[in-house]
Coordinates of C-alpha atoms and ligand atoms in Angstrom, one line a residue:
M1 CA 51.3 94.8 90.2
W2 CA 52.5 97.5 87.8
D3 CA 49.6 96.9 85.4
E4 CA 47.1 97.8 88.1
Q5 CA 47.7 101.6 88.2
A6 CA 46.0 102.9 85.0
E7 CA 42.6 101.6 85.9
H8 CA 42.9 101.5 89.7
P9 CA 45.5 103.9 90.9
V10 CA 44.3 103.5 94.5
K11 CA 42.8 100.4 96.0
I12 CA 41.9 99.3 99.5
D13 CA 42.4 95.7 100.5
E14 CA 40.3 93.5 102.8
N15 CA 42.6 94.4 105.8
G16 CA 42.0 98.1 105.2
M17 CA 45.5 98.8 103.8
V18 CA 45.4 101.5 101.1
H19 CA 47.5 100.6 98.0
V20 CA 48.6 103.5 95.9
Y21 CA 49.8 102.5 92.4
G22 CA 49.6 105.6 90.3
H23 CA 52.4 108.2 89.8
A24 CA 50.2 111.3 90.3
E25 CA 48.5 109.8 93.4
T26 CA 51.9 108.9 94.9
V27 CA 53.2 112.4 94.3
E28 CA 50.0 113.7 95.9
V29 CA 50.6 111.7 99.1
Y30 CA 54.3 112.6 99.2
G31 CA 53.4 116.2 98.8
D32 CA 50.9 116.3 101.7
P33 CA 52.7 115.5 105.0
R34 CA 50.0 117.1 107.0
N35 CA 47.4 114.5 106.0
Y36 CA 49.8 111.6 105.4
S37 CA 52.3 111.1 108.2
N38 CA 55.6 109.3 108.2
N39 CA 55.3 108.6 111.9
I40 CA 53.9 105.1 111.6
A41 CA 55.3 103.6 114.8
P42 CA 55.1 106.5 117.3
Q43 CA 55.9 104.5 120.4
F44 CA 59.4 103.8 119.3
L45 CA 60.3 107.3 118.3
G46 CA 60.3 109.3 121.5
D47 CA 59.5 112.6 119.8
T48 CA 60.8 114.6 122.7
E49 CA 62.5 117.9 122.0
D50 CA 64.1 119.8 124.8
A51 CA 64.9 123.4 124.5
G52 CA 67.3 123.6 121.6
E53 CA 68.2 119.9 121.4
F54 CA 66.8 117.1 119.3
N55 CA 66.6 113.8 121.0
S56 CA 65.1 111.8 118.2
G57 CA 67.2 111.7 115.1
S58 CA 65.0 109.7 112.7
L59 CA 64.2 111.8 109.6
L60 CA 62.3 109.1 107.9
Q61 CA 59.8 108.6 110.7
S62 CA 59.2 112.2 111.7
D63 CA 56.8 114.9 110.4
P64 CA 57.1 118.7 110.3
P65 CA 57.9 120.8 112.2
H66 CA 60.3 118.3 113.8
H67 CA 61.4 116.9 110.5
T68 CA 62.0 120.4 108.9
K69 CA 64.4 121.4 111.7
L70 CA 66.1 118.1 112.0
R71 CA 66.7 117.8 108.2
K72 CA 68.2 121.3 108.2
I73 CA 70.7 120.4 110.9
I74 CA 71.6 117.0 109.4
S75 CA 71.9 118.6 105.9
R76 CA 74.5 121.0 107.3
A77 CA 76.6 117.9 108.3
F78 CA 75.8 115.4 105.5
T79 CA 76.6 117.6 102.5
P80 CA 77.0 116.7 98.8
R81 CA 80.6 117.9 99.1
M82 CA 81.3 115.4 101.9
V83 CA 79.8 112.7 99.7
A84 CA 81.8 113.7 96.6
G85 CA 85.0 113.5 98.7
L86 CA 84.4 109.8 99.1
E87 CA 84.9 108.9 95.5
P88 CA 88.6 107.9 95.7
R89 CA 87.8 105.6 98.6
I90 CA 84.8 104.0 96.8
V91 CA 87.1 103.3 93.9
E92 CA 89.7 101.7 96.2
I93 CA 87.2 99.7 98.2
T94 CA 85.5 98.4 95.0
H95 CA 88.8 97.2 93.6
E96 CA 89.8 95.7 96.9
L97 CA 86.6 93.7 97.1
L98 CA 86.8 92.5 93.5
G99 CA 90.4 91.7 93.9
A100 CA 89.5 89.4 96.9
A101 CA 86.7 87.9 94.8
D102 CA 89.1 87.1 91.9
A103 CA 91.6 85.6 94.2
K104 CA 89.0 83.3 95.7
E105 CA 87.8 81.8 92.4
A106 CA 88.7 82.1 88.7
G107 CA 86.0 82.6 86.1
G108 CA 83.3 84.3 88.2
F109 CA 82.0 85.6 91.5
E110 CA 78.8 86.0 93.4
M111 CA 78.1 89.7 93.2
V112 CA 76.0 90.2 96.4
D113 CA 78.4 88.5 98.9
D114 CA 81.5 89.7 97.1
L115 CA 80.6 93.3 96.2
T116 CA 77.2 94.8 96.6
Y117 CA 76.5 93.8 100.2
P118 CA 79.8 94.8 101.7
L119 CA 80.5 97.9 99.6
P120 CA 77.7 100.2 101.0
V121 CA 78.2 99.2 104.6
I122 CA 82.0 99.8 104.4
V123 CA 81.3 103.2 102.8
I124 CA 78.7 104.2 105.5
A125 CA 81.1 103.1 108.2
E126 CA 84.0 105.1 106.7
L127 CA 81.7 108.1 106.3
L128 CA 80.7 108.0 109.9
G129 CA 84.3 107.5 111.0
I130 CA 84.2 103.9 112.3
P131 CA 87.7 102.6 112.6
H132 CA 88.8 100.1 110.0
S133 CA 89.6 97.5 112.6
D134 CA 85.9 97.4 113.7
R135 CA 84.5 96.7 110.2
G136 CA 83.8 93.1 111.0
L137 CA 81.9 93.9 114.2
F138 CA 80.0 96.6 112.4
K139 CA 79.1 94.2 109.6
K140 CA 77.8 91.6 112.1
W141 CA 75.4 94.2 113.6
V142 CA 74.2 95.3 110.2
D143 CA 73.5 91.7 109.2
Q144 CA 71.2 91.5 112.3
M145 CA 69.5 94.7 111.3
L146 CA 68.8 93.7 107.8
A147 CA 67.5 90.4 108.9
A148 CA 65.0 92.4 111.0
A149 CA 64.0 94.4 108.0
G150 CA 63.0 91.2 106.3
V151 CA 60.7 90.5 109.2
M152 CA 58.9 93.7 108.7
A153 CA 58.3 93.2 105.0
A154 CA 57.1 89.6 105.5
D155 CA 54.7 90.7 108.2
D156 CA 53.5 93.7 106.2
S157 CA 52.1 91.5 103.5
T158 CA 49.7 90.0 105.9
G159 CA 48.2 93.5 106.6
E160 CA 48.8 93.3 110.3
Q161 CA 50.8 96.5 110.0
S162 CA 51.0 98.4 113.2
E163 CA 52.2 95.7 115.6
D164 CA 54.5 94.2 113.1
A165 CA 56.0 97.6 112.2
D166 CA 56.6 98.1 115.9
T167 CA 58.4 94.8 116.2
A168 CA 60.5 95.5 113.2
A169 CA 61.4 99.0 114.4
A170 CA 62.6 97.5 117.7
L171 CA 64.5 94.7 116.0
R172 CA 66.2 97.2 113.7
R173 CA 68.0 98.7 116.7
V174 CA 70.8 96.4 117.7
P175 CA 71.7 97.5 121.3
E176 CA 75.4 96.7 121.0
M177 CA 75.7 98.8 117.9
L178 CA 73.8 101.7 119.5
A179 CA 76.1 101.6 122.6
Y180 CA 79.1 101.5 120.2
L181 CA 77.9 104.5 118.2
H182 CA 77.2 106.4 121.5
E183 CA 80.8 105.9 122.6
H184 CA 82.0 107.3 119.3
A185 CA 79.6 110.2 119.3
A186 CA 80.8 111.2 122.8
D187 CA 84.4 110.8 121.7
R188 CA 83.8 113.2 118.7
R189 CA 82.2 115.8 121.0
R190 CA 85.4 115.9 122.9
K191 CA 87.8 115.4 120.0
P192 CA 86.3 116.3 116.6
R193 CA 87.7 114.6 113.5
A194 CA 87.1 114.8 109.8
D195 CA 84.1 112.5 109.7
L196 CA 80.3 112.6 109.7
L197 CA 79.9 111.8 113.4
S198 CA 81.9 114.9 114.3
E199 CA 79.9 117.0 111.9
L200 CA 76.6 115.7 113.3
V201 CA 77.5 116.3 117.0
H202 CA 78.6 119.8 116.2
A203 CA 76.0 120.9 113.6
E204 CA 73.8 123.7 114.8
V205 CA 71.0 125.7 113.1
D206 CA 69.4 128.7 114.8
G207 CA 70.8 127.5 118.2
A208 CA 69.4 124.0 117.8
R209 CA 71.6 121.0 117.8
L210 CA 71.4 117.2 118.1
S211 CA 71.8 115.3 121.3
D212 CA 74.0 112.2 121.3
D213 CA 70.8 110.1 121.2
A214 CA 69.7 111.8 118.0
V215 CA 73.1 111.4 116.4
V216 CA 73.1 107.7 117.2
D217 CA 69.5 107.4 115.9
F218 CA 70.4 109.0 112.6
A219 CA 73.6 107.0 112.2
N220 CA 71.5 103.9 112.7
E221 CA 68.9 105.1 110.2
L222 CA 71.6 105.6 107.6
L223 CA 72.4 101.9 107.8
V224 CA 68.7 100.9 107.8
V225 CA 67.8 102.9 104.7
G226 CA 71.2 103.3 102.9
H227 CA 72.5 99.7 102.9
G228 CA 70.0 97.2 101.5
T229 CA 68.8 99.8 99.0
T230 CA 72.2 100.4 97.5
T231 CA 73.0 96.7 97.4
A232 CA 69.7 96.2 95.5
L233 CA 70.4 99.1 93.1
L234 CA 73.9 97.8 92.1
G235 CA 72.5 94.3 91.5
N236 CA 69.5 95.6 89.6
M237 CA 71.8 97.6 87.3
L238 CA 73.7 94.5 86.4
L239 CA 70.5 92.6 85.7
C240 CA 69.2 95.4 83.5
L241 CA 72.5 95.6 81.5
D242 CA 72.7 91.8 81.3
A243 CA 69.2 91.7 79.8
H244 CA 70.2 94.5 77.3
P245 CA 73.6 93.6 76.0
Q246 CA 73.7 96.5 73.6
E247 CA 73.3 98.9 76.6
M248 CA 76.1 97.1 78.4
E249 CA 78.4 97.6 75.4
R250 CA 77.4 101.3 75.0
L251 CA 78.2 101.9 78.7
R252 CA 81.5 100.0 78.5
K253 CA 82.6 102.2 75.6
D254 CA 81.3 105.4 77.2
P255 CA 81.4 105.4 81.0
A256 CA 79.7 108.8 81.0
R257 CA 76.4 107.0 80.3
A258 CA 76.4 105.6 83.9
P259 CA 74.1 108.2 85.4
G260 CA 71.4 107.6 82.7
V261 CA 71.6 103.8 83.3
T262 CA 71.4 104.4 87.1
E263 CA 68.3 106.6 86.8
E264 CA 66.6 104.2 84.4
T265 CA 67.4 101.2 86.7
L266 CA 65.8 103.2 89.6
R267 CA 62.7 103.5 87.5
F268 CA 62.6 100.1 85.9
L269 CA 63.6 97.9 88.9
S270 CA 63.0 100.3 91.8
P271 CA 64.9 99.0 94.9
I272 CA 62.4 100.5 97.3
A273 CA 59.2 99.2 95.7
G274 CA 56.9 100.3 98.6
S275 CA 57.0 103.2 101.0
Y276 CA 54.5 103.9 103.9
R277 CA 52.3 106.6 105.2
L278 CA 49.6 106.9 107.9
A279 CA 46.5 109.0 107.1
T280 CA 46.0 111.6 109.9
A281 CA 42.7 112.8 108.6
D282 CA 39.8 111.6 106.4
T283 CA 40.8 112.3 102.8
E284 CA 40.1 111.3 99.2
L285 CA 42.6 110.0 96.8
A286 CA 41.7 109.4 93.1
G287 CA 38.0 109.2 94.2
V288 CA 38.7 106.6 97.0
R289 CA 37.9 107.6 100.5
V290 CA 40.8 107.2 102.9
S291 CA 40.0 107.3 106.7
Q292 CA 42.1 108.7 109.5
G293 CA 44.3 106.0 110.9
Q294 CA 44.6 103.9 107.7
L295 CA 48.0 102.8 106.5
L296 CA 49.0 103.5 102.9
T297 CA 51.6 101.7 100.8
L298 CA 52.9 103.7 98.0
W299 CA 54.0 101.2 95.4
L300 CA 56.9 103.1 93.8
G301 CA 57.7 100.2 91.5
A302 CA 54.2 100.5 90.0
A303 CA 54.2 104.4 89.9
N304 CA 57.5 104.2 88.1
R305 CA 55.8 102.3 85.3
D306 CA 52.7 104.5 85.1
E307 CA 51.9 104.8 81.4
R308 CA 50.3 108.2 82.0
V309 CA 53.8 109.5 82.8
F310 CA 56.3 107.2 81.1
E311 CA 56.2 106.4 77.4
Q312 CA 56.7 102.7 76.9
P313 CA 57.0 102.1 80.6
H314 CA 58.0 98.5 80.3
V315 CA 61.0 99.3 78.1
F316 CA 64.4 99.8 79.7
D317 CA 65.7 103.0 78.0
P318 CA 68.6 104.9 79.6
D319 CA 68.1 107.6 77.0
R320 CA 64.7 108.8 78.2
T321 CA 64.7 112.6 77.9
T322 CA 62.7 113.0 81.1
N323 CA 62.6 110.4 83.8
P324 CA 60.6 111.7 86.8
H325 CA 60.9 108.4 88.6
L326 CA 60.1 108.1 92.3
G327 CA 62.8 105.7 93.2
F328 CA 64.3 108.1 95.7
G329 CA 60.8 109.3 96.9
R330 CA 59.7 112.9 96.4
G331 CA 59.0 116.0 98.6
I332 CA 60.3 116.7 102.0
H333 CA 61.5 113.1 102.6
F334 CA 63.4 112.9 99.3
C335 CA 66.3 110.5 99.8
L336 CA 69.1 112.4 101.6
G337 CA 71.5 109.7 100.5
A338 CA 70.7 110.0 96.7
P339 CA 74.1 111.6 95.9
L340 CA 75.9 108.8 97.7
A341 CA 73.8 106.0 96.1
R342 CA 74.3 107.6 92.6
L343 CA 78.1 107.9 93.2
E344 CA 78.5 104.3 94.3
A345 CA 76.4 103.1 91.4
R346 CA 78.5 105.1 88.8
V347 CA 81.8 104.0 90.3
A348 CA 80.9 100.3 90.8
V349 CA 79.3 99.7 87.4
N350 CA 82.1 101.4 85.5
I351 CA 84.8 99.4 87.4
L352 CA 82.9 96.2 86.8
L353 CA 82.6 96.7 83.1
D354 CA 86.2 97.8 82.8
R355 CA 87.6 94.9 84.8
Y356 CA 85.5 92.2 83.1
P357 CA 85.0 92.5 79.3
T358 CA 82.7 89.5 79.2
L359 CA 80.7 90.0 82.4
R360 CA 77.4 88.1 82.3
T361 CA 74.9 86.2 84.4
D362 CA 75.3 82.4 84.6
P363 CA 72.4 80.5 83.0
D364 CA 73.2 77.4 85.1
N365 CA 73.2 79.4 88.3
P366 CA 70.4 82.0 88.1
P367 CA 70.0 84.9 90.4
E368 CA 67.8 84.6 93.6
F369 CA 65.6 87.5 94.7
L370 CA 64.9 88.9 98.2
P371 CA 61.7 87.4 99.6
I372 CA 60.5 90.9 100.5
P373 CA 57.7 92.6 98.6
D374 CA 58.8 96.2 99.2
L375 CA 62.5 95.7 98.3
I376 CA 63.3 94.6 94.7
G377 CA 66.8 93.2 94.6
T378 CA 68.8 90.0 94.4
S379 CA 70.0 88.0 97.4
K380 CA 72.4 85.9 95.1
L381 CA 73.7 87.1 91.8
P382 CA 76.3 84.7 90.3
L383 CA 78.3 86.3 87.5
L384 CA 80.7 84.8 84.9
T385 CA 83.8 86.6 83.9
G386 CA 85.7 84.1 81.8
Ligands
LIG401 C1 64.8 108.4 102.2 C2 65.4 105.4 98.4 C3 70.1 105.1 99.4 C4 69.5 107.9 103.3 C5 64.5 107.7 101.1 C6 63.2 107.5 100.4 C7 63.4 106.6 99.4 C8 64.8 106.3 99.4 C9 62.3 106.1 98.4 C10 61.9 108.2 100.8 C11 61.1 107.3 101.7 C12 59.8 108.0 102.2 O1 59.5 109.1 101.8 O2 59.1 107.3 102.9 C13 66.7 105.1 98.4 C14 67.3 104.2 97.4 C15 68.6 104.1 97.7 C16 68.9 104.9 98.8 C17 66.5 103.5 96.3 C18 69.7 103.4 96.9 C19 69.7 103.1 95.7 C20 70.3 105.9 100.5 C21 71.6 106.1 101.1 C22 71.5 106.8 102.2 C23 70.0 107.1 102.3 C24 72.9 105.5 100.5 C25 72.5 107.3 103.2 C26 73.6 106.8 103.4 C27 68.1 108.3 103.3 C28 67.5 109.1 104.4 C29 66.2 109.2 104.1 C30 66.0 108.5 102.8 C31 68.3 109.6 105.6 C32 65.1 109.9 104.9 C33 65.1 111.4 104.4 C34 64.0 112.1 105.1 O3 63.0 111.5 105.7 O4 64.0 113.4 105.2 N1 65.5 106.9 100.4 N2 67.7 105.5 99.3 N3 69.4 106.5 101.2 N4 67.2 107.9 102.4 FE1 67.4 106.8 100.8

C-alpha cells in the first residue's frame, strides 16, 4: 500500500471509492472542508441547532460553520491544561495495571489486555468524571462500541460504504451508555465538579452552549476516537522499539527521547491508517477527476511514508529533524486529543522501560494484529520481562 503513492497518489477503485495515498494530496483534502465533507453519515447526526444551543456534539462528523463553533466551545472545556493535570493519575494507573499484571504471572504479560486497552478507557472515564465504582460497567459498553468499530472497517473494505457506515454509526452508540452519560450531564448541570462533563455543560462562547444531547454525543465520540487509537499507538511504540533495540536502550537511558519516539511511531506505524471524506462537488485531485458524492479514503499510513516528503521513509528514525506526519490528521479536524495521546504515550513507555530492563517480544508467542484495514495496531502483544 505505501509504495503506491509516488506513482499514483490518487486512485479510484471499481466501487468508485477514491483512494488517496500521497502526502500533498491528503493535505489538500484535509485543507478543503468545503469540497470534502466529514459528514459521511448525515442521517445519524441530527445537525439541528436551536437558537444558541448545539444539539449534535460530534466534531468529527460535522462541517463548518457548525464544526467551527462547536470546536470553539469544546476547546474551552477540553484544554491542554486540563490534560496536563492528568499526568500524576496516568502514572498511578499505569503502575496499578502493571502491578496487577506482574501479580498474575511472572516473567511476562500480554500488553493489550493488561495495559494498553484498559489505560485509555480509564483515563477518559476519569477525565469525564465517571465514578471509579462504575469503571467495569463503562468498560463493558466500550467493548461493545469497539466491536462495532470493527464492523465498520470490515464492511468498508468491500466498498459498500454508505449503508455500512450508517450501521456502524448506529452500533457505535450503546443506548445504556448514552442514558448513563445523560444522567451524569444533568447532574453536573445542577452540581458542577472539577471534571470535563461539568466544563462541557457550562462552556459558552458568544452566548452559544451545548445541550445535554451534544455533551453526551461528544463524550461518546471521545471514546470512539480516543480509545482504540491510543491502545494501538502504545503497542506500536513497543513494536518499533523491539525491532530497534538500540533505540530502546537510548530511550531507557534518556526518557526525554520519548516525544521523538512517539512522533516517529505515529508516522512509521500510524494507528489511524485511513480517514474518510465525502466529495460535495466535482473536483480534481492530482489530475484525477472526483465527482460529487464519491467517498474518499485518505490513507494516512501511506502518506506518512511518502518519499516526496520523508527521507528514507521506511526507516524508523526518532531523530528526524522534521516530521510533518499526518498521524493526528491536519487542518480544522486536527486531533483534539493529541496532547492526551502524547502524554499517555510518554508516561507509559517510560514506565515500561524503567520497570522491565529486559522487556522484549516473545518469539514463541508473536503479536496478533487487528483485522481492520484502517487501524494499525495489535490485538495481542505478549511480552517477556524475565
Ligand atoms: C480527530 C488520530 C487520540 C479525540 C482525529 C483525527 C485523527 C486522529 C487522524 C482526524 C480525523 C479526520 O480528520 O477525519 C488520533 C490518534 C490518536 C488519537 C492516532 C492516538 C494515538 C485521541 C484521543 C482523543 C481524541 C486520546 C480524546 C480523548 C479526537 C477528536 C477528534 C479527533 C475529538 C475530532 C476533532 C475534530 O473533528 O475537530 N484523531 N487520535 N483523539 N481526535 Fe484523535
